[in-house]
C-alpha angles and dihedrals in degrees: 000000000000091000091053093052091049091051092052090050092053093049092052092051092051092051092049092050092050092051091049092052091049092054092050092052094052111099119232117230121215092242091058095058118088106179127078099242094037091049092053093050092046093051092049090055097036098057113067129201088256092058123127089238092059089047089053090058092052097042134086090271099074093133090065090049091052091051090050089055093048090050092053091237101131093099092047093052092045090054090049091051090048092055094050147301122327136199119216124197101204121194115220117256093249090059090057097040106041109005097051117097107252091220091052091047091053089050092054095047096050110109093230090058095055092119091055091050091050092049090049094052096043087051086071094057127079119197091227140060114264120177127197091262090063095052116104118255125234093255097056113109099198112067118221116235124203127182113243131208087262089066094243123110119249122210104222091208089064093054092082095207111206100172111032116198091007090160124018122187134163092259100040152341134243123214120194116230129188099231144021116276110228119195120220094248093056092046091052092048090051092049091051092049092048092049091050091049091052094056099033094087108073116197113233115250127206127240116281114270124229121220105232092209098055100019088228133119114276114245115241117253115262115259118265112239118224110270094016119135116267118276098215122067114254092248091060092047095053124094116257115275142147109316097332111100132012094224139348115272130187118254121250094242116134096212093262104091113196093192129053097223095176092057091046092050090048090057089044092052091049089053092049092049090055089048094045122199115092093012091088092058093043095051104031106031104034142036094226094119092071091042092051091049091055093048094048091049089056092054104266123138129212139192116203121203098207118198114217128236095272091053093049091048089062091061114104128225091247091057091056099038098065115102110271093003098128091050092046092052093050095043090055089055095052119088116195091225135080106246132164129197090260095049093048093046092049090050095052091043091054102039102025095222128032126188115209123198116239133202088250101083130246096006122100131196118229122219128191138167115263132164093347093306140079117272122198128199134014132300118313093356093063131118134208126224095255107167110028125208098000089164128007124165103152094267106047124036125187120198118183118227130185101229141037113256125222130184113265097254091051098049094092095044096044095077102023095269097331130078119249090254104041110194134130093239130357122217130196111280115263097219136037097197140043095266119080115252133172117272108281127173116218094209141021098050089146091072 
C-alpha cells in the first residue's frame, strides 16, 4: 500500500516536469504578447534576420523604411509579420525624393498629421502573400481590390508595379511601384488642411470712412472681376513724372495678372527698334518701357503714334535738353486707347474731327481725314499716318507718323518761332517705303 502511493507520486512529478519543459520550448509570437516590455522582447525574437522587414531596410526602398520609422510603425509591422505573410508595395526612392509634391511632403511630416502618415504607409501593406503571378494584367477590365493594413481597399491595377517580386522572403514579398499610393482619406485630409491654410491669413482692413457730404459710411467699391477693364484712369495709375499725374496711385490689379505686359512691351520695343524713330528716346532717355509693362499687365491699353527717323532727325538739341522734354514728347504721342489705322480712319470719316486724350495731361491730339489718310495735329505742325499698324497685339498698337507732334500752344516755341516741319502746306506722303513709287492714296478711292 505504501509502495503504490510512492509510485503514483513519482509518476505525477515526471508528468509535471515534462509539461514544464514543453512550455519552455514553445516560441512566443509578437501577436501573443500584450505588455509593453514583453511585446518588445517578443518582437526582437520573432523577427529574424531573413525577414522581409530587414530586407526592406537593405533594399533600394530605404526612403519608405525611413518614413516607417518616423511614423512609429515598426512594432505594428513586426506584429503583422508575426501573424503571417505580408505584401509590401514599395515606391522607389526617386518617387519620394523628387516626384513628391513638396507641400504634400511637408503635410505628411508635420507632427499633427502623424495619423495621416501612418494611414498612408499602411496603405502600402497587404496582410497576405501576393506574388507577381497573382497581380492583374493590363488587359483585365475588372480591377482586383485587396484590404490593406490601413483598413482601406487598394485597387491592384492602380499600384503600377514596375518591379514585381523585387524582394522575396519566407514571411513576405516586396513589389516595386513607380509612385506613392495615396488613400482617399489622406487626400481629403490634405485638401482640407490646404483650404484652411489658404483662408487662415486675413488681410488687415482699415477703419470705415465717413462721407463728409452725407455723414454716412462710404460704401465699399464693387469687386473687380478677372479680365475686367481697370477701375482707375490711366493717369492715376501711372508713376509720378513731369506734368503727367498729380500723385502716384496703386494699380487696380488683383494680384492675378491675365496678361504678361512685360513680355508684350519687350516685343513692342523690338518692333520699334527695327522701325527706328522714337525708339531711341523710349529706350535710352526714359524708363517708360518698364512703366508701360506694368500698365499693360494691369489691363490698360495704349496706342503709340511713332515718328519715323526723318521726323526725329528734325528735332533740335534744345528741344531734347530741357528737363523732362523726352518724356513730354513721348507722353503726347501715347493715346490711352487701343486704335488701329482702320478704326481711326473710320472715326475721322464719320465725325470729321476726333480729339484723342494723351498721357500728357491735359493736352489732346486732334485727328481729321485728309487726302485719304488720317492727319494729326494743327496746321504746319501736323503729321500724317504714314506706316499703319506697325505693331498690334490687342493691348499695344503702334502707328507710324511722319512728323513729331507738339501741343498747340508749344508749336511756336518748339522750333524757335517755326514748326519742326516748316512748309506752306503739307500733303500726304507719296510713298510708305524706302523705294520710290507713284503717288497712291491709301483711302478715298471712291472720290
